[in-house]
Structure formats: structure tokens, C-alpha cells
Coordinates of C-alpha atoms in Angstrom, one line a residue:
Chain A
X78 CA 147.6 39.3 54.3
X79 CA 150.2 41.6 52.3
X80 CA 149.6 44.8 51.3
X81 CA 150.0 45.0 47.6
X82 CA 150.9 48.2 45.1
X83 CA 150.1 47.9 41.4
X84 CA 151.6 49.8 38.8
X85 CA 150.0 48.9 35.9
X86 CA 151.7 51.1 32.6
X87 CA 149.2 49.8 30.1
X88 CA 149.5 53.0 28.1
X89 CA 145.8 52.2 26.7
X90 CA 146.6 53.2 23.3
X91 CA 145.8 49.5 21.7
X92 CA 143.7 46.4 22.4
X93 CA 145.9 45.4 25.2
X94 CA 143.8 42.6 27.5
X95 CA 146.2 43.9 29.9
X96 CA 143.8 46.1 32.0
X97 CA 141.0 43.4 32.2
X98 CA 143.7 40.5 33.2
X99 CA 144.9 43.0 36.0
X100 CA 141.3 43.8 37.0
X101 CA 140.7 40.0 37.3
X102 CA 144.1 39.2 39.8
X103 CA 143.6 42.3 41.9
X104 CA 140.0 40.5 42.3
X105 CA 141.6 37.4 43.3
X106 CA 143.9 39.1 45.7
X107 CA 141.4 41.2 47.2
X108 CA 138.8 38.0 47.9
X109 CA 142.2 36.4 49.3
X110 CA 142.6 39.1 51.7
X111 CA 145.5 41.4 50.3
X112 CA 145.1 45.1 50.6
X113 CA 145.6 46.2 47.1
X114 CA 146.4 49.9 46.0
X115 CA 146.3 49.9 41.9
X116 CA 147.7 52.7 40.1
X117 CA 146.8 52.9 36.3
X118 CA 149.7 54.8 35.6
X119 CA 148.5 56.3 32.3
X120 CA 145.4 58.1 34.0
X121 CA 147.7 59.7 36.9
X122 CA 149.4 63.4 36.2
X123 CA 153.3 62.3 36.3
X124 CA 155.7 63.6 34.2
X125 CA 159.5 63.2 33.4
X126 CA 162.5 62.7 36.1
X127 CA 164.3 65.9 35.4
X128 CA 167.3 64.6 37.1
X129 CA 167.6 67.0 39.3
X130 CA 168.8 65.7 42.1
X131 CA 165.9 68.0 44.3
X132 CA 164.8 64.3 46.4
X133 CA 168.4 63.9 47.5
X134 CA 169.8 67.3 48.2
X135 CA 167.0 69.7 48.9
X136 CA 164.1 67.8 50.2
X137 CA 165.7 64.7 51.1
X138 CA 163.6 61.8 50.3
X139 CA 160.5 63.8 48.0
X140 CA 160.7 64.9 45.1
X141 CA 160.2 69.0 44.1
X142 CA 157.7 68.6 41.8
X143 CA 154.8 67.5 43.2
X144 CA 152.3 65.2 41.1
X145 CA 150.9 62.2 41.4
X146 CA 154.2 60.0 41.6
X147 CA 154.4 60.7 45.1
X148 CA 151.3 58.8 45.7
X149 CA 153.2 55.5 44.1
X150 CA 156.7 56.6 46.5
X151 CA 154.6 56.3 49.3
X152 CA 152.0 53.1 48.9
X153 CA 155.6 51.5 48.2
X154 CA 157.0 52.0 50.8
X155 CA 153.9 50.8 52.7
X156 CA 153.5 47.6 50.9
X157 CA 155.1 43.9 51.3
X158 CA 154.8 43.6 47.7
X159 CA 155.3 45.8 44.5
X160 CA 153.9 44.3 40.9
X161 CA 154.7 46.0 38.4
X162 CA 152.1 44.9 34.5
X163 CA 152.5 46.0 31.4
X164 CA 152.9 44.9 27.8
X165 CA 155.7 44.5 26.0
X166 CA 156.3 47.2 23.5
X167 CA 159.2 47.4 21.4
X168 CA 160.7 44.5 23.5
X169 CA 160.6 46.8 26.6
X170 CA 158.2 47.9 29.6
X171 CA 156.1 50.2 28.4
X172 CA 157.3 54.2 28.5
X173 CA 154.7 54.8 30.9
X174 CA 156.2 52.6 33.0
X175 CA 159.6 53.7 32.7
X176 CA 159.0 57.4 33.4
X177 CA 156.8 56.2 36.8
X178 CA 160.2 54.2 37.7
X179 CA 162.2 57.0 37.2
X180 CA 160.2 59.1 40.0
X181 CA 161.1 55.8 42.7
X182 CA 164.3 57.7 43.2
X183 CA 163.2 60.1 46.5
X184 CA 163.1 56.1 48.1
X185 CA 166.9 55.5 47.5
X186 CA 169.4 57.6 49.6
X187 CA 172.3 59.1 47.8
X188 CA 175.1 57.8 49.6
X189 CA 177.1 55.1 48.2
X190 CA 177.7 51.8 49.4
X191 CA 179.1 48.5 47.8
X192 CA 176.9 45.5 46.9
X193 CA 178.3 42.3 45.6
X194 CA 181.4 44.3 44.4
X195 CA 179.1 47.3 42.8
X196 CA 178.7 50.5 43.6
X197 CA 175.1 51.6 44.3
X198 CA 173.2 53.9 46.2
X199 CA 172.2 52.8 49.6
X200 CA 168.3 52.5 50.9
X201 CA 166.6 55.0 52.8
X202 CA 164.1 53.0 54.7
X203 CA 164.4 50.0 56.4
X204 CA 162.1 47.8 54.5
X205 CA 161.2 47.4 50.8
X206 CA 159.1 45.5 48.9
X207 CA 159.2 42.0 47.2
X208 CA 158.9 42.9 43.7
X209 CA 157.3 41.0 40.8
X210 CA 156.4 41.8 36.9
X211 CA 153.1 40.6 34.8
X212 CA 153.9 41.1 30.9
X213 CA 151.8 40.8 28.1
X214 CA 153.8 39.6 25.1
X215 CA 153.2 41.9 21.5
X216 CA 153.4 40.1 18.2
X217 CA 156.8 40.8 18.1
X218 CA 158.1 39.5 21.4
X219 CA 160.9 36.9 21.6
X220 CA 162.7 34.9 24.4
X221 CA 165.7 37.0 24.2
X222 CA 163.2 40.4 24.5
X223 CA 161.7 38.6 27.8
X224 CA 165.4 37.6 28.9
X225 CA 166.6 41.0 28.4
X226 CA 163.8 42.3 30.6
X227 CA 164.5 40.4 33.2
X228 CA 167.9 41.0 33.4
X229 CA 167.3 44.9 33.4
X230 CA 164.5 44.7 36.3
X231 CA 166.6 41.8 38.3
X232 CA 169.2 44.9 38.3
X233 CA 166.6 47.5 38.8
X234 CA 165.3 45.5 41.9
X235 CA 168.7 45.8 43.8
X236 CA 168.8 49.6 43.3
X237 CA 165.3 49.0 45.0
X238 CA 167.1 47.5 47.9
X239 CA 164.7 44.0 46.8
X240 CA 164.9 41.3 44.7
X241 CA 163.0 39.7 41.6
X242 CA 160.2 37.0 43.2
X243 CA 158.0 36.4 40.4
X244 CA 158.0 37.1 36.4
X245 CA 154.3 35.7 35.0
X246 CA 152.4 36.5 31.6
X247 CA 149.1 37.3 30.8
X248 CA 148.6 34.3 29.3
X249 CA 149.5 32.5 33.1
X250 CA 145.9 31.9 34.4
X251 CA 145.1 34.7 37.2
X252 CA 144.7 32.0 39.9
X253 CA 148.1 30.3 38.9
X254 CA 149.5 34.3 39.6
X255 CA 147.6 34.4 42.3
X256 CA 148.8 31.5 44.3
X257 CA 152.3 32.4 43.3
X258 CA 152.0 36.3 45.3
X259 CA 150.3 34.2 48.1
X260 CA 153.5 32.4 48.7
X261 CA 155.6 35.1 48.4
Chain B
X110 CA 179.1 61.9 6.8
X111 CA 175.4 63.2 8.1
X112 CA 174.9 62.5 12.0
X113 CA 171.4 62.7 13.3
X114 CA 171.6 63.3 17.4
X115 CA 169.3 62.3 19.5
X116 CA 169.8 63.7 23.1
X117 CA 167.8 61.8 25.6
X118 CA 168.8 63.2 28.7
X119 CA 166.1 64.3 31.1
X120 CA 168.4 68.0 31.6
X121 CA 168.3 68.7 27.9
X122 CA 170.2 71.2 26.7
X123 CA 171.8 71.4 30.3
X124 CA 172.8 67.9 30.7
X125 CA 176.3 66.1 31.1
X126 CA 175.3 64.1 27.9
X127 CA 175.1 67.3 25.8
X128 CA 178.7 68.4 27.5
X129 CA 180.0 64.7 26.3
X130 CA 178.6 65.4 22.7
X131 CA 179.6 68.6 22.4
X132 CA 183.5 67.0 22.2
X133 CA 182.5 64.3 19.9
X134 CA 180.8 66.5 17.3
X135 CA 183.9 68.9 17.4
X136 CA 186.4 66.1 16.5
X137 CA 183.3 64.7 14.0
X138 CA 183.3 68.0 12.5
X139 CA 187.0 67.8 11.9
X140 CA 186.5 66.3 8.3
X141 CA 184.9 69.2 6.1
X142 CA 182.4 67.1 5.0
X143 CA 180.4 66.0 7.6
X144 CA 177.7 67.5 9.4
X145 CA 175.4 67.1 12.2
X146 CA 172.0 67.8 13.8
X147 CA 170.7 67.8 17.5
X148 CA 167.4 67.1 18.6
X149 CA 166.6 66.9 22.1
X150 CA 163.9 64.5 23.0
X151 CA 162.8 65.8 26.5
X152 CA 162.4 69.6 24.9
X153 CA 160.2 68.4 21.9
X154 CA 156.8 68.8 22.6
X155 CA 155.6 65.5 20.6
X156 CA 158.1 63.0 19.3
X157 CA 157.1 63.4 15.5
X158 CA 159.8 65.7 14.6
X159 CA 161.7 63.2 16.0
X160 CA 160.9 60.8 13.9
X161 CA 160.8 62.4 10.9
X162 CA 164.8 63.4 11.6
X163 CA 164.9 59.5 12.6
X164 CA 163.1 58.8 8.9
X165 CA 165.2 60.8 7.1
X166 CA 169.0 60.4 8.8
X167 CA 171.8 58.2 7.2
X168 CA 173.3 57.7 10.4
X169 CA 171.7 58.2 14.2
X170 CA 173.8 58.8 17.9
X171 CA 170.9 57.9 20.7
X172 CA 173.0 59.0 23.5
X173 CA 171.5 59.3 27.2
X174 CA 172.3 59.3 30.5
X175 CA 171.7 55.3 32.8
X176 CA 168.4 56.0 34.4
X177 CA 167.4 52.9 36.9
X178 CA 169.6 50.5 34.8
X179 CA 168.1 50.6 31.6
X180 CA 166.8 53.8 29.3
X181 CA 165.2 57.5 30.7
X182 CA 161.7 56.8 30.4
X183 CA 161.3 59.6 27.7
X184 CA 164.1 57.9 25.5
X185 CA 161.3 54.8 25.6
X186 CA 158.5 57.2 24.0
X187 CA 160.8 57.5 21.7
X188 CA 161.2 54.4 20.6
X189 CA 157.8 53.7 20.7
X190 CA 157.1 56.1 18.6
X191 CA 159.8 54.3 16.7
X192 CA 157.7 51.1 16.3
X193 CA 156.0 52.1 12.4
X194 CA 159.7 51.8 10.9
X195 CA 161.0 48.8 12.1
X196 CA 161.8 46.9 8.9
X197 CA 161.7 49.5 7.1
X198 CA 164.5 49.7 4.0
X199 CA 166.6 52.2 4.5
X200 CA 166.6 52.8 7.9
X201 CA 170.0 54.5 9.6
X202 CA 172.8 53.3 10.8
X203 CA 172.0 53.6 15.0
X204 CA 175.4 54.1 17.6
X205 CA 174.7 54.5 21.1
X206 CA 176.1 56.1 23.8
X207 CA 175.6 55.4 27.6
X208 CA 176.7 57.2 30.3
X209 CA 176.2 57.3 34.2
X210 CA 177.8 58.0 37.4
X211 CA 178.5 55.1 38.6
X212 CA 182.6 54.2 38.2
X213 CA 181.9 50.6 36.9
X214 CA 180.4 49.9 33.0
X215 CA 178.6 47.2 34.3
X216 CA 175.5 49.0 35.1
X217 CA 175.4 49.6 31.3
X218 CA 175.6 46.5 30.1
X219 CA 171.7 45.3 30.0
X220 CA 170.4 48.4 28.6
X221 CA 173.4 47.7 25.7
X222 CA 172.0 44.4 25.0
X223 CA 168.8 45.9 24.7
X224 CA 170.0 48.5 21.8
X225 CA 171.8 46.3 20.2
X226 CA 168.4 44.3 19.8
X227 CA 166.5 46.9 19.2
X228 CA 168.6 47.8 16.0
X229 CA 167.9 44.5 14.6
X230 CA 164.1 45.2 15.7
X231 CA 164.7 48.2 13.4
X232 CA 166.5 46.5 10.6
X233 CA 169.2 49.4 11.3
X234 CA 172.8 48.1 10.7
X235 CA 174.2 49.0 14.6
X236 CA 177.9 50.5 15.2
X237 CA 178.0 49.3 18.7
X238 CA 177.1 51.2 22.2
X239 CA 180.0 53.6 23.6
X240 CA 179.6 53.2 27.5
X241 CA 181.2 55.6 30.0
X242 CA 181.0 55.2 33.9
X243 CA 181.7 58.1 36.2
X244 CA 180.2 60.9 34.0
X245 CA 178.1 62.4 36.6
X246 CA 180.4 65.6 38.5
X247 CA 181.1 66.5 34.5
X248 CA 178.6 69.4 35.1
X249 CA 180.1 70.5 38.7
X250 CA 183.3 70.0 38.3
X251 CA 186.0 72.4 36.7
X252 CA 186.6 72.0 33.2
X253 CA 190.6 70.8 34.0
X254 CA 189.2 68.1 35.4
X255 CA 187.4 66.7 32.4
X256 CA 190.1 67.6 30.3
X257 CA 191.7 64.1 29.5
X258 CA 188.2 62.4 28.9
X259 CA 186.9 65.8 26.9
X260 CA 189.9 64.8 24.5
X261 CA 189.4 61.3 24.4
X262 CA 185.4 61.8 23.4
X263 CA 187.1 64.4 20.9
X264 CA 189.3 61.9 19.3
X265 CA 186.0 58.9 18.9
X266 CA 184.0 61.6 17.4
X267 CA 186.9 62.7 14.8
X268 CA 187.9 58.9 14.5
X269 CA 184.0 58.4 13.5
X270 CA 183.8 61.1 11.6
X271 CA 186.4 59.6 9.6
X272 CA 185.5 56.4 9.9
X273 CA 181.9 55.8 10.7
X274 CA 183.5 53.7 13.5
X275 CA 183.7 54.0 17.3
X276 CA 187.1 53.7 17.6
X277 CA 187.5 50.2 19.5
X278 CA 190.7 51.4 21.7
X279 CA 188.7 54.3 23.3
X280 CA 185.7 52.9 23.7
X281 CA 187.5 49.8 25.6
X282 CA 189.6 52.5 27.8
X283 CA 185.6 53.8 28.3
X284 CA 184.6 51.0 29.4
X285 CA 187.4 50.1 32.2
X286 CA 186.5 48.9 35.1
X287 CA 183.7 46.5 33.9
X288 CA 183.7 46.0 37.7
X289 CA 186.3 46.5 40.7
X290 CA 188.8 43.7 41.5
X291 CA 189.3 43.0 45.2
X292 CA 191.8 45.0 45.2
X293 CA 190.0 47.7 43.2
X294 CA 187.1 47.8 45.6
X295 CA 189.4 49.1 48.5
X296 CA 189.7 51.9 46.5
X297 CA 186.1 52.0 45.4
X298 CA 185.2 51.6 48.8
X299 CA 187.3 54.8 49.7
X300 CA 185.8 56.7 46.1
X301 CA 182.1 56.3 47.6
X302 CA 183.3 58.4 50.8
X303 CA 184.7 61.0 49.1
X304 CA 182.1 60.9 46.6
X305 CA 179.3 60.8 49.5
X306 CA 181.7 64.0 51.3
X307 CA 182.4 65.6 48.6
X308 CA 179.3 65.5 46.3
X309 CA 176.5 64.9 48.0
X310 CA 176.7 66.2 51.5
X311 CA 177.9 69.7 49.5
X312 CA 174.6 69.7 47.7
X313 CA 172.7 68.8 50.9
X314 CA 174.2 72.0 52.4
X315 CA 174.3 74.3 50.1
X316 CA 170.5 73.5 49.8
X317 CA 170.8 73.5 53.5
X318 CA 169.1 69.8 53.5
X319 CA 172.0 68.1 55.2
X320 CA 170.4 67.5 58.8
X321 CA 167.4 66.2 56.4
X322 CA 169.7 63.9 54.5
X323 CA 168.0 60.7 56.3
X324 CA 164.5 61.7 56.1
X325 CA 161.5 59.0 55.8
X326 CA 158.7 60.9 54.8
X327 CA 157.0 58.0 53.5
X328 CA 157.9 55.6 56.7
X329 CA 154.0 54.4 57.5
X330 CA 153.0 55.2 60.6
X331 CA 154.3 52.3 63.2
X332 CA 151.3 51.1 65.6

């Protein structure tokens, strides 16, 4: 059994099949045993990182403006895995998606440290999830868009203090995604 | 030249990538000619004046600060809002410029490739991604400090201004280290101390957070 946290950024503006493909593996999960926690981002009151610095400096580890993004921090940090879904739009993650990411800071500690000859910031818990993304290709979308995003969240995940352990598409059958988070 | 700015920092008006522009734009301003506009996409209320600027500029400067490796998630919006013009004739010339704290340019590097494609997406003839590693103390730190690289961002934004170039010289010196050598880590290594003394634990107590600093509010509860 894992416990599992969704973020699903379909920003619901179009006839994404996003939603109803996510509906459909966190059914499969759930009949598999997995605690699930979904979180359709779009619905949820979060706004901008204002780069503040307020999660680091004055109340280390939450952020000072309290919405719904400390909901996500927290189911995070309580979960094996992360998954983060959403379409491709303008060969990217969705926006909604981005600004949820950019409220995971209060989970990173400020210090520096040096991983594989980088600088980054080191972790502030222990334990982090296995991460994994679920995209839904737009008319538009290309290999290089798809490489691209990987390479961004591959980097993304060691800032998380994780790694990369799945990258699936909506057209991937839900128990072929599925069995791949089981043998995570 | 006409240079459209878009400002995508999440501090606005208050942000090191407005303190970085403000140099550029005086050397730009240098020839007679030229003139600019800023637009600040976190203080717009909806992106469609943003557009419209975007519409109507001859050449754009999308400059913003490395947020989680890739773009601040309100510089997406943006270029979702974006999406109606891509292949659209006469779209504007589209420069970037990048800028975080960390010392090394490779944390830039993915979120480049991404411009980069995302002018072609556009069908906007690109002038290349200036990237710029250790900008964050800009704000803090006293103005002396800054005053080699606020002459150097000076000198690409009068070179541009003349040329509609990023002067390659500058933006190379920019973009050293791409990462530390061995030997360069050692120092790094010593760079992150200072930088966790000297920056951080400051901030943590002058907000009088410092015995805070390792906090785990979101640790579950261990049974």
C-alpha cells in the first residue's frame, strides 16, 4: 500500500480528457489499495509565490500566506508517491501547475549543500516522495516538447530531494499506469 | 529600436530582475532613438494588456527570475495566453533573460531550451537567452557590490540597443561557471557556508526564526 498525492493542473478551460483519465487511475489505485489524496488544483484558492522568502526566514518551513497550498505541502510530505497530470499546453505543464510547484518551497530548507557538483538547497525532512508525471499531449506537442519536459522536472525532482520514476500519457491505458506506480 | 519588457518576476516592481533591467534599459536608451516599455506581469490584473503590448511590439525582453528550474508559474499564464499568436506574421523578435541565485548557469539551461522552442512555437525570430547565476543578494546587498555586474548589464543593453544583439562576450562572461570544476567546488563548497551564515541565518534572526530554522511542521505524526 503507498500513500499517493495527485496534483492534477488540468486548468479545465478546454475539452481536456485529462480529468476523466485521472478519475479512472485514482479508481484503479484505490481498488489496489493505495491511499490517494487528489487535488484538482484549478478548484483550490492558491495564488502566486511572491518570493518572499517568509517559509525560510520567518516561519521556517510554511509559508505566510495561508491558502490552500499548504494542504498540497503537507499530503507531500506524507506520501510515498507524488504524480503530478496535466496537459501539455504551449509545450509546457500547465500554469496551474507551475504556480502549485512554486508553493513546494516551505519543504526545501534554505541552506546550501552540493549535489553532483551543484549547488542546491538542502531537504528539510527526512523522506520525500517518488515522483512521477501523466501528460496529455495538445495538437501541437512534439518529442523535443516531451524531452524538454522531462529534463526540467528530472531537475525539479532533485530540488525535491527525489527522483523521476515514471513519465506516462494519457493515451497509456490506466492499468498499464497502474501497474507501473505498483512497482514503484 | 522599440523594446517591449515583460517583467515576470513574482516581486514586481520590487524584484532583483527589475534592479538588472533598470541597467540594461539605461545603456539601451543610450542611442536617441530607441525606446522602451515595462509591463509587469504579476501586477496586471488579467494578461490581456499583456498581450496586446506582446501584439503590437517589434522586439520583446521576457526576463524573470529561475523559479524550480524552469519559468515562475505566472510567466506560464502568460504564455498561455500567448497561444492565439503563434504563427502569426509579424510576431516580435523575443530575447530572454534568466536569472537566479544559484552561482552555476546550469540551472538555467532547460528552461533556455524551452524559450528558445517556444519562439519557434511563436514564429518569433529569437536573439538568444542572457543567463546570469548568483543574482539573488542584488536586492540586500550594497550598491558597490553590484557595481561591476550593474555596468556589464549596462554595456549589453547599450550594445543591444545598438545592435539588436546580446553582445556574445558578456553574455558568455554571464554565463561562467556553467558548473564548478573540482577545484572550483572547494570553493563553492566554502561559498554555500558563507552564503548559509551570512544570508540566510541573518534573515532567520532578524525575523527571529533562527532556532525555528529546522522546523517540520508537516512531519506526519510517527506511530
Amino acid at each position: 500500500m503507498k500513500k499517493i498525492t495527485i496534483l492534477n493542473g488540468d486548468p479545465g478551460n478546454r475539452a481536456y480528457e485529462l480529468d476523466s483519465y485521472m478519475g479512472e487511475i485514482e479508481n484503479l489505485l484505490e481498488s489496489r489499495g493505495h491511499e490517494i489524496t487528489s487535488f484538482v488544483l484549478r478548484r483550490m484558492d492558491i495564488s502566486y509565490c511572491n518570493g518572499c522568502w517568509g517559509c525560510w526566514v520567518k516561519t521556517p518551513g510554511e509559508c505566510v500566506v495561508r491558502d490552500d497550498s499548504a494542504q498540497i505541502c503537507r499530503s507531500l510530505i506524507g506520501s510515498d508517491f507524488l504524480l503530478f497530470a496535466s496537459p501539455v499546453i504551449m509545450g509546457f505543464t500547465s500554469a496551474v501547475l507551475k504556480r502549485a510547484c512554486d508553493r513546494l518551497l516551505p519543504v526545501i530548507h534554505p541552506y546550501f549543500e552540493i549535489v553532483t557538483g551543484e549547488v542546491h538547497h538542502r531537504a528539510r525532512y527526512e523522506k520525500y516522495p517518488a515522483l512521477g508525471l501523466i501528460l496529455e499531449r495538445g495538437a501541437d506537442t512534439d518529442q523535443e516538447d516531451i524531452e524538454i519536459i522531462r529534463d526540467i522536472y528530472s531537475r525539479m525532482t532533485v530540488n525535491l530531494k527525489s527522483e523521476l520514476r515514471m513519465m506516462r500519457f494519457t493515451e497509456d491505458s490506466a492499468e498499464e499506469v497502474a501497474d507501473a506506480i505498483d512497482s514503484i | 529600436m522599440r523594446l517591449t519588457v515583460f517583467n515576470g518576476s513574482n516581486r514586481g516592481k520590487a524584484s532583483n530582475t527589475a534592479i538588472l533591467l533598470e541597467q540594461f534599459l539605461a545603456g539601451f536608451i543610450e542611442q536617441a532613438a530607441n525606446e522602451y516599455e515595462t509591463l509587469y506581469l504579476i501586477h496586471e490584473k488579467d494578461q490581456t494588456r499583456c498581450v496586446e503590448a506582446f501584439k503590437e511590439a517589434e522586439t520583446v525582453l521576457l526576463a524573470f527570475p529561475l523559479y524550480t528550474d524552469c519559468m515562475p508559474g505566472v510567466v506560464k499564464t502568460f504564455i498561455e495566453y500567448l497561444e492565439p499568436l503563434c504563427g502569426r506574421d509579424g510576431n516580435p523578435a523575443l530575447g530572454f533573460l534568466v536569472h537566479s541565485g544559484f552561482p552555476e548557469s546550469v540551472h538555467s539551461h532547460f528552461v533556455r531550451r524551452y524559450l528558445e522552442k517556444l519562439s519557434r512555437r511563436l514564429g518569433c525570430r529569437c536573439l538568444g537567452t542572457v543567463i546570469k547565476g548568483g543574482s539573488e543578494g542584488i536586492r540586500a546587498q550594497p550598491e558597490r557590490m553590484s557595481r561591476k555586474l550593474f555596468r556589464l548589464f549596462f554595456e549589453l543593453g547599450r550594445i543591444f540597443g545598438k545592435t539588436g544583439q546580446f553582445d556574445k562576450k558578456i553574455v558568455g562572461q554571464f554565463a561562467r561557471p556553467v558548473r564548478f570544476s573540482k577545484l572550483g567546488l572547494l570553493g563553492a563548497r566554502l561559498g554555500a557556508k558563507m552564503g548559509d551564515m551570512l544570508y540566510w541565518n541573518r534573515l532567520l534572526k532578524k525575523h527571529g526564526a533562527y532556532d525555528k530554522r529546522f522546523a517540520r511542521p508537516y512531519e506526519p505524526d510517527k506511530q
